[in-house]
Coordinates of C-alpha atoms in Angstrom, one line a residue:
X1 CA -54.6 -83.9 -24.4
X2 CA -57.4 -81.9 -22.8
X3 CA -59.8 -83.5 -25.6
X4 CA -58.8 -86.9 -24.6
X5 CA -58.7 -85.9 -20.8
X6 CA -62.6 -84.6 -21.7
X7 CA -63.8 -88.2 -24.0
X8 CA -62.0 -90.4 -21.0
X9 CA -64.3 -88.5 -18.6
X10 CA -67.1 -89.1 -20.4
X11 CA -66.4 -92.6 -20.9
X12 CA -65.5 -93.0 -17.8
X13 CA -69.4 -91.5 -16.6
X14 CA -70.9 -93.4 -18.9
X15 CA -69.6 -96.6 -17.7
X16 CA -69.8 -95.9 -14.6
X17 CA -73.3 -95.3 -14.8
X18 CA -73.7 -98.8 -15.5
X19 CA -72.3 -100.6 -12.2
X20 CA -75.0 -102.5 -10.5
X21 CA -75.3 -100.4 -7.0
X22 CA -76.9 -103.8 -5.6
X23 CA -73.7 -105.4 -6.1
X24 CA -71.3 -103.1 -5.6
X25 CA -72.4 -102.4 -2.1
X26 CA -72.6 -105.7 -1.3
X27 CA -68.6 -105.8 -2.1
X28 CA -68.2 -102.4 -0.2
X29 CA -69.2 -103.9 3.1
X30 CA -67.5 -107.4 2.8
X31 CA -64.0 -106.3 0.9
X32 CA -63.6 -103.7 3.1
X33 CA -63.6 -105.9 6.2
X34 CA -61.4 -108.8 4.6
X35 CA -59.0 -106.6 2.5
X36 CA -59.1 -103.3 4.3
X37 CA -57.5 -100.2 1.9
X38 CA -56.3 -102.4 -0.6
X39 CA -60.3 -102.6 -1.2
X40 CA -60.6 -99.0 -2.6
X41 CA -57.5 -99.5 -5.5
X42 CA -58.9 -102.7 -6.5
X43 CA -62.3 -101.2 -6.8
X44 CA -60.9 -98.4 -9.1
X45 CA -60.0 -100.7 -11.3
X46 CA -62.6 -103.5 -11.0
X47 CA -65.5 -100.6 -11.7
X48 CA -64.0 -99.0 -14.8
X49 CA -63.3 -100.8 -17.6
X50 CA -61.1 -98.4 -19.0
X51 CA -58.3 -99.6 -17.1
X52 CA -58.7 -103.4 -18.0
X53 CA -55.8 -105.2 -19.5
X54 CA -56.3 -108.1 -22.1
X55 CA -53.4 -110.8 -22.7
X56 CA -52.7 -112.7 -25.8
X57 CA -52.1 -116.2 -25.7
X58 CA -50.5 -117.7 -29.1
X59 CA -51.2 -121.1 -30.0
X60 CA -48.4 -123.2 -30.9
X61 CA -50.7 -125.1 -33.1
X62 CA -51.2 -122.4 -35.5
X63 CA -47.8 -120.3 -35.3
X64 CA -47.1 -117.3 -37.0
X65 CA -43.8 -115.3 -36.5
X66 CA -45.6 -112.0 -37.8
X67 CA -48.2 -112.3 -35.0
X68 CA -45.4 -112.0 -33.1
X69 CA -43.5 -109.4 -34.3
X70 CA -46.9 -107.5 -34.7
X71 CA -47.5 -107.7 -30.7
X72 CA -44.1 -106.4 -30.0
X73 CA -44.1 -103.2 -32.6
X74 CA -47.9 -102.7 -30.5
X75 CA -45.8 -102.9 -26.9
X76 CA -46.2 -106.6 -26.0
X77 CA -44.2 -108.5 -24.1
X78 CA -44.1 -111.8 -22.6
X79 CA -45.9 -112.2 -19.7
X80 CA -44.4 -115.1 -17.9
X81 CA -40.0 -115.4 -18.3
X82 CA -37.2 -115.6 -15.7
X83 CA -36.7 -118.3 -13.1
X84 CA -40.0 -119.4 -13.2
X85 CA -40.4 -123.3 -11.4
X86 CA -42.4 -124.2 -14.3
X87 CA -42.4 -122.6 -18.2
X88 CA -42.5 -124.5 -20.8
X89 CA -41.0 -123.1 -24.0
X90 CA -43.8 -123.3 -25.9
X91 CA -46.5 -121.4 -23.9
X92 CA -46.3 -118.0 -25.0
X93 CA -48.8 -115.6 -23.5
X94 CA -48.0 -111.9 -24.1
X95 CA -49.3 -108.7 -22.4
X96 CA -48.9 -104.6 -22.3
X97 CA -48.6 -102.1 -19.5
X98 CA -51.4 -100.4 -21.6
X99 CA -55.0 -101.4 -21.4
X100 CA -56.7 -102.3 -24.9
X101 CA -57.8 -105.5 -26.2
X102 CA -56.0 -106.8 -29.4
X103 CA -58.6 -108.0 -31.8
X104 CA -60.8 -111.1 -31.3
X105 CA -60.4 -113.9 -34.0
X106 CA -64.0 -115.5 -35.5
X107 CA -64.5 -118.9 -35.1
X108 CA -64.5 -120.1 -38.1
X109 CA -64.9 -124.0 -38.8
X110 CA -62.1 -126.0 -40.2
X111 CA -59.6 -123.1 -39.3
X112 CA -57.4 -122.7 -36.3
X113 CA -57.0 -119.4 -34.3
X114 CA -53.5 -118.2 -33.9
X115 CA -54.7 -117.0 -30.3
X116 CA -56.9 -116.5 -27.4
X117 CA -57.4 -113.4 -25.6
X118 CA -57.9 -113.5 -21.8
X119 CA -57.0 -111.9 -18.4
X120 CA -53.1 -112.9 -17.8
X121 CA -53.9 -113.9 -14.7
X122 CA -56.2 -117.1 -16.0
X123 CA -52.6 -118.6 -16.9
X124 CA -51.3 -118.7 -13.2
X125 CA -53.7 -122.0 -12.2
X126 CA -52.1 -123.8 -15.3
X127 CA -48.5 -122.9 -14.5
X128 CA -49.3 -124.1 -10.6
X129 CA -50.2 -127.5 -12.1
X130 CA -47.2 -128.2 -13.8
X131 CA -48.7 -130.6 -16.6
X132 CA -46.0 -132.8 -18.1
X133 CA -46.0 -134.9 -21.8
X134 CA -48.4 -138.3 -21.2
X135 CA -50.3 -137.4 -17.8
X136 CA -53.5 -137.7 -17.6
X137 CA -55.4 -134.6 -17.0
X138 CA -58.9 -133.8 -16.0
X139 CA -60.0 -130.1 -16.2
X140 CA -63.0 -130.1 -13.9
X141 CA -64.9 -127.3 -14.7
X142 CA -63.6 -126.0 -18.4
X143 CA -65.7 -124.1 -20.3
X144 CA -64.9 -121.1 -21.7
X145 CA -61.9 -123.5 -22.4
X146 CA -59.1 -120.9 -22.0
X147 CA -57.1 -122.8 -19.3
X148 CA -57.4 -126.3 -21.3
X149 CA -55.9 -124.5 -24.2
X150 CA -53.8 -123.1 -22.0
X151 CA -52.6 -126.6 -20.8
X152 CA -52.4 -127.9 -24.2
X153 CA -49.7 -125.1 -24.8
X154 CA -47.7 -126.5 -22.3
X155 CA -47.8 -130.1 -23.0
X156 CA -49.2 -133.1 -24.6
X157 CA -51.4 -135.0 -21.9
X158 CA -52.0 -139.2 -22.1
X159 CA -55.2 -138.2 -22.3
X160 CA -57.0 -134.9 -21.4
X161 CA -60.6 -134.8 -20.0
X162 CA -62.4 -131.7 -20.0
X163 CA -65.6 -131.6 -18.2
X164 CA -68.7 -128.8 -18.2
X165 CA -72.1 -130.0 -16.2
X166 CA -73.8 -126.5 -18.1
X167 CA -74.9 -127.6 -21.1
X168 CA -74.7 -124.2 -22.9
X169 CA -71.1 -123.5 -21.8
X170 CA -70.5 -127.5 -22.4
X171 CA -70.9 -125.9 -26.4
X172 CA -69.1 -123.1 -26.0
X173 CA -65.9 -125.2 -24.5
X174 CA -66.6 -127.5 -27.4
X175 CA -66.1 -124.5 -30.1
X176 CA -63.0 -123.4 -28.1
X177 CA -61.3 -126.8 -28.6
X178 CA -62.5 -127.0 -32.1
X179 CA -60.7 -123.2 -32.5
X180 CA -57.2 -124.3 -31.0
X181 CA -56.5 -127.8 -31.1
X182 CA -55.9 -129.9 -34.5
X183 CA -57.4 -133.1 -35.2
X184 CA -55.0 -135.5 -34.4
X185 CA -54.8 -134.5 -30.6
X186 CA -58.2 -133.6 -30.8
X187 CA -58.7 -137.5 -30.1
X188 CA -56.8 -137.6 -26.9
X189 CA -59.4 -135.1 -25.8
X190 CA -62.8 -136.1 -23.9
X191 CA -65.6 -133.8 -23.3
X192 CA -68.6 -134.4 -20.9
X193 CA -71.0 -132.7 -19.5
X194 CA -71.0 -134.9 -15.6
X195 CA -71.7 -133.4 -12.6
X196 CA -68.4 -132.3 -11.3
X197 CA -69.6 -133.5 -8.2
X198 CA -69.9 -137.1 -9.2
X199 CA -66.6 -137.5 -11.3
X200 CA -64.8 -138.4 -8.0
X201 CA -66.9 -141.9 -7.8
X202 CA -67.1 -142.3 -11.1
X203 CA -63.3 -142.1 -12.1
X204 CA -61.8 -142.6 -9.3
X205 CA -57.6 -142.5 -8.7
X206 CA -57.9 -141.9 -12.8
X207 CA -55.9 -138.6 -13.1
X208 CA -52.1 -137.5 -12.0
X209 CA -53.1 -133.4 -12.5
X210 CA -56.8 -131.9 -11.9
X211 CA -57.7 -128.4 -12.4
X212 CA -60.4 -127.2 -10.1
X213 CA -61.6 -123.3 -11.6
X214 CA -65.1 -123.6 -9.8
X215 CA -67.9 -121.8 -10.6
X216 CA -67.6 -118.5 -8.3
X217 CA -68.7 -115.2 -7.7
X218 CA -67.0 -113.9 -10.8
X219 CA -66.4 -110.1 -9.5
X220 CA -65.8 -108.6 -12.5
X221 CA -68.8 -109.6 -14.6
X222 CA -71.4 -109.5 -11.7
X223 CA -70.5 -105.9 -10.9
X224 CA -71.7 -105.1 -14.3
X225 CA -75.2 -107.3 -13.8
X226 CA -78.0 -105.0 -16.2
X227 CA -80.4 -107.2 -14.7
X228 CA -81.1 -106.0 -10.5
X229 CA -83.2 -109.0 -9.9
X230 CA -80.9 -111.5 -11.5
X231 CA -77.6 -109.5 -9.2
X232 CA -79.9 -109.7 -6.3
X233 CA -80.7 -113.4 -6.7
X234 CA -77.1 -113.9 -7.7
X235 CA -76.3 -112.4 -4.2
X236 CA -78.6 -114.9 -2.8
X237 CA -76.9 -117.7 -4.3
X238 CA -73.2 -116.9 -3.1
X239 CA -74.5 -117.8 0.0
X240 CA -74.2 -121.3 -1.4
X241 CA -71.1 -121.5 -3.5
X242 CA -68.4 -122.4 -1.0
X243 CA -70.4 -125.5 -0.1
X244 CA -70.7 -126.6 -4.0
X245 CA -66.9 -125.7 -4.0
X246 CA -66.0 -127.9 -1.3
X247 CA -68.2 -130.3 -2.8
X248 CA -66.5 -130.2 -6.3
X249 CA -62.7 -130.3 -4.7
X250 CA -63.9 -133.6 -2.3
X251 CA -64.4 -134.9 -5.7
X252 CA -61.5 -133.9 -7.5
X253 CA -58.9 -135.5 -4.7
X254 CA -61.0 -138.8 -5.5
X255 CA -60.3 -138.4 -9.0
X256 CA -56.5 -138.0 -8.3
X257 CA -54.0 -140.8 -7.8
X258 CA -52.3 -140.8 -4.7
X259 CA -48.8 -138.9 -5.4
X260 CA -50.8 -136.4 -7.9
X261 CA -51.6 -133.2 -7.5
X262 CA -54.7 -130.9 -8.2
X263 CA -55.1 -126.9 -8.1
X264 CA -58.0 -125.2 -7.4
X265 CA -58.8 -121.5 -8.5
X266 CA -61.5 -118.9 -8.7
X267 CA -62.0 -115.4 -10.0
X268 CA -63.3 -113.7 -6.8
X269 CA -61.8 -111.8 -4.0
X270 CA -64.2 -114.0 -1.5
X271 CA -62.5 -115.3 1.5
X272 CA -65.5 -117.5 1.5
X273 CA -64.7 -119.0 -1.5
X274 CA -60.9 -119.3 -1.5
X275 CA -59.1 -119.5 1.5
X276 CA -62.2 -121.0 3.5
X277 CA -62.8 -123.7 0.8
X278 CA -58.8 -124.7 0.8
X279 CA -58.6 -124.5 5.0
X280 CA -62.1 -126.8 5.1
X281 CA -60.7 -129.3 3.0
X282 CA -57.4 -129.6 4.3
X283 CA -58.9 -130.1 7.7
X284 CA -61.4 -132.8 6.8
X285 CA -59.1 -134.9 4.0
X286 CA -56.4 -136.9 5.6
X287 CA -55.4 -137.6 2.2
X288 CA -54.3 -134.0 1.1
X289 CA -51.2 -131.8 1.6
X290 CA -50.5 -128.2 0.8
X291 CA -47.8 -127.7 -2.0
X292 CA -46.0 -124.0 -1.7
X293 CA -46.2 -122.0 -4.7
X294 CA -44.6 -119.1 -3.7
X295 CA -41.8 -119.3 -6.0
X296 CA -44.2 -119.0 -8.9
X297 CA -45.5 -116.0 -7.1
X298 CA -42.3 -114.6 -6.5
X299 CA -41.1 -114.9 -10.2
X300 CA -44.0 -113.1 -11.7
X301 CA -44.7 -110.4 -8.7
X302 CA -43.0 -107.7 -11.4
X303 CA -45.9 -108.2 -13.8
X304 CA -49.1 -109.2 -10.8
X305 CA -50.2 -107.6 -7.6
X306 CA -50.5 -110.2 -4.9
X307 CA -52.4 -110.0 -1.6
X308 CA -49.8 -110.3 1.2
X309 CA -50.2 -112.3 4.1
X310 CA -51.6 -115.8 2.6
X311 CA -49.9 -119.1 3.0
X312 CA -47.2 -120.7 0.5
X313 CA -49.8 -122.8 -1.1
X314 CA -52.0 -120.0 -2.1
X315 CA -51.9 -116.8 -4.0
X316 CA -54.7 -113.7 -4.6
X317 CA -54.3 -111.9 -7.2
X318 CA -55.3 -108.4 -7.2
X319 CA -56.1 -106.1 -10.1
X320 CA -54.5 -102.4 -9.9
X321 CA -53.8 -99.9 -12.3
X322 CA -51.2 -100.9 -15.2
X323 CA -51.3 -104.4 -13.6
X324 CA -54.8 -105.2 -13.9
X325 CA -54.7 -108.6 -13.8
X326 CA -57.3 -111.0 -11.4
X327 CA -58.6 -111.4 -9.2
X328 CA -57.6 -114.8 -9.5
X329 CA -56.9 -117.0 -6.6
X330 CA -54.8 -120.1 -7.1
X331 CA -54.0 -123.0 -4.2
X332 CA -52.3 -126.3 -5.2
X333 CA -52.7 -129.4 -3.2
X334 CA -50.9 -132.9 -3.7
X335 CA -52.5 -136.3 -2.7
X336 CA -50.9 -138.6 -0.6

């Protein structure tokens, strides 16, 4: 015990020798004014690795009942069961109290992956949208592609656009659907590479579900910048992210149809970039409503720590320990 007690220490110094001070004070001074002490857990856990938790999604499209038994023997469970609004049979996502990561799969071509490893969290956004057999679906922002597998899981979309304006990630979404989804529905899928910000006048009223996860502050990751310039100019940048945001969720309710609905996520803690974004366009589109998700919030608040104190139509995520999920803010909207 004492020699594990002595390696997690170490550990524990050596990664934290490697948080970017740059960044993390810049999170000091403006989580501590929006989340008060909550700031100082979530910070434990955001700033040492050691306590991160990994989920495993399976992939119905390459099922294997020993995967299965494999996660429970190793202390898996599922993630998402109970009186959930939404939970289709066939997503199966499944998690640990412990932190760990199960081993990554290869990509390998011609082969499928029997599942997809990612923060538990990422799967709230696709349980908000509530994707049913032959809508159309347009996931924004995609790459990695985690949340369009994800969707896929759930059901089998009239057609399912997936859309990355950064050309690098553009290929890395590319490999993910090539990992997960079999040739035949391969063909419902589209990938471009448009400017989300565009996609609004150039499909417009085309889509009953879109998934907004912007491009944000990613807390986690920037934390961990090696590079002080590139944090510092990062830091610079935030600045401008709510705007493109805004910009990329104006777009989305033209995509839309009237009577659809869209959800919009990040992986920050940023006021800024959540709840700001969300209160700016529902007081400058006549066209948009707030749809309450707190029953999805409620069923899951066993296995997520929520921020208290938002409205029905959002939810925060918060990371803690044995729970470190997020952050991952979600907020659904409906066109009318």
């Amino acid at each position: 015990f004492l020699l594990s007690l002595k390696l997690e220490n170490q550990m524990k110094g050596r990664l934290q020798k490697q948080i970017c001070q740059v960044v993390l004070d810049h999170f000091e001074k403006q989580y501590t004014t929006e989340l008060g002490d909550t700031w100082t857990s979530v910070r434990d856990v955001l700033t040492c690795p050691l306590y991160w938790q990994y989920a495993v999604l399976l992939n119905k499209f390459s099922q294997s009942a020993e995967l299965e038994n494999t996660l429970r023997v190793k202390g898996y469970h599922p993630a998402f069961q109970g009186p959930l609004p939404y939970l289709p049979a066939s997503l199966k996502c499944y998690i640990r109290r412990t932190p760990g990561k199960f081993p990554a799969q290869k990509h390998q071509a011609g082969k499928l992956k029997e599942y997809y490893l990612l923060n538990a969290a990422s799967v709230l956004p696709v349980l908000a949208l509530e994707v049913k057999d032959g809508e159309d679906v347009l996931d924004l922002c995609a790459a990695p592609g985690g949340k369009s597998v994800a969707i896929l899981q759930c059901a089998y979309p009239g057609r399912f656009h997936c859309n990355e304006y950064d050309d690098l990630r553009s290929r890395w979404l590319k490999q993910t659907t090539e990992s997960f989804i079999p040739d035949p529905l391969i063909n419902v899928i589209t990938v471009s590479e448009l400017d989300g910000r565009q996609i609004g006048n150039l499909k417009p009223e085309l889509y009953d579900k879109v998934l907004v996860d912007a491009p944000c502050s990613n807390d986690r990751s920037w934390l961990f910048s090696s590079d002080i310039q590139q944090a510092t100019h990062r830091l610079i940048q935030r600045k401008e992210l709510s705007s493109l945001q805004f910009q990329l969720l104006r777009s989305a309710i033209k995509a839309v149809r009237p009577g659809g609905s869209l959800v919009y996520s990040t992986c920050t803690l940023s006021q800024a970039e959540n709840s700001n974004v969300i209160n700016l366009v529902l007081n400058s589109c006549s066209n948009v409503v707030p749809v309450d998700i707190s029953e999805m919030a409620k069923a899951v608040s066993q296995e997520f720590a929520f921020l208290s104190g938002l409205q029905q139509h959002e939810l925060l995520v918060l990371p803690e320990k044995g729970r470190a999920w997020g952050p991952m803010y979600v907020a659904k909207l409906k066109k009318v």
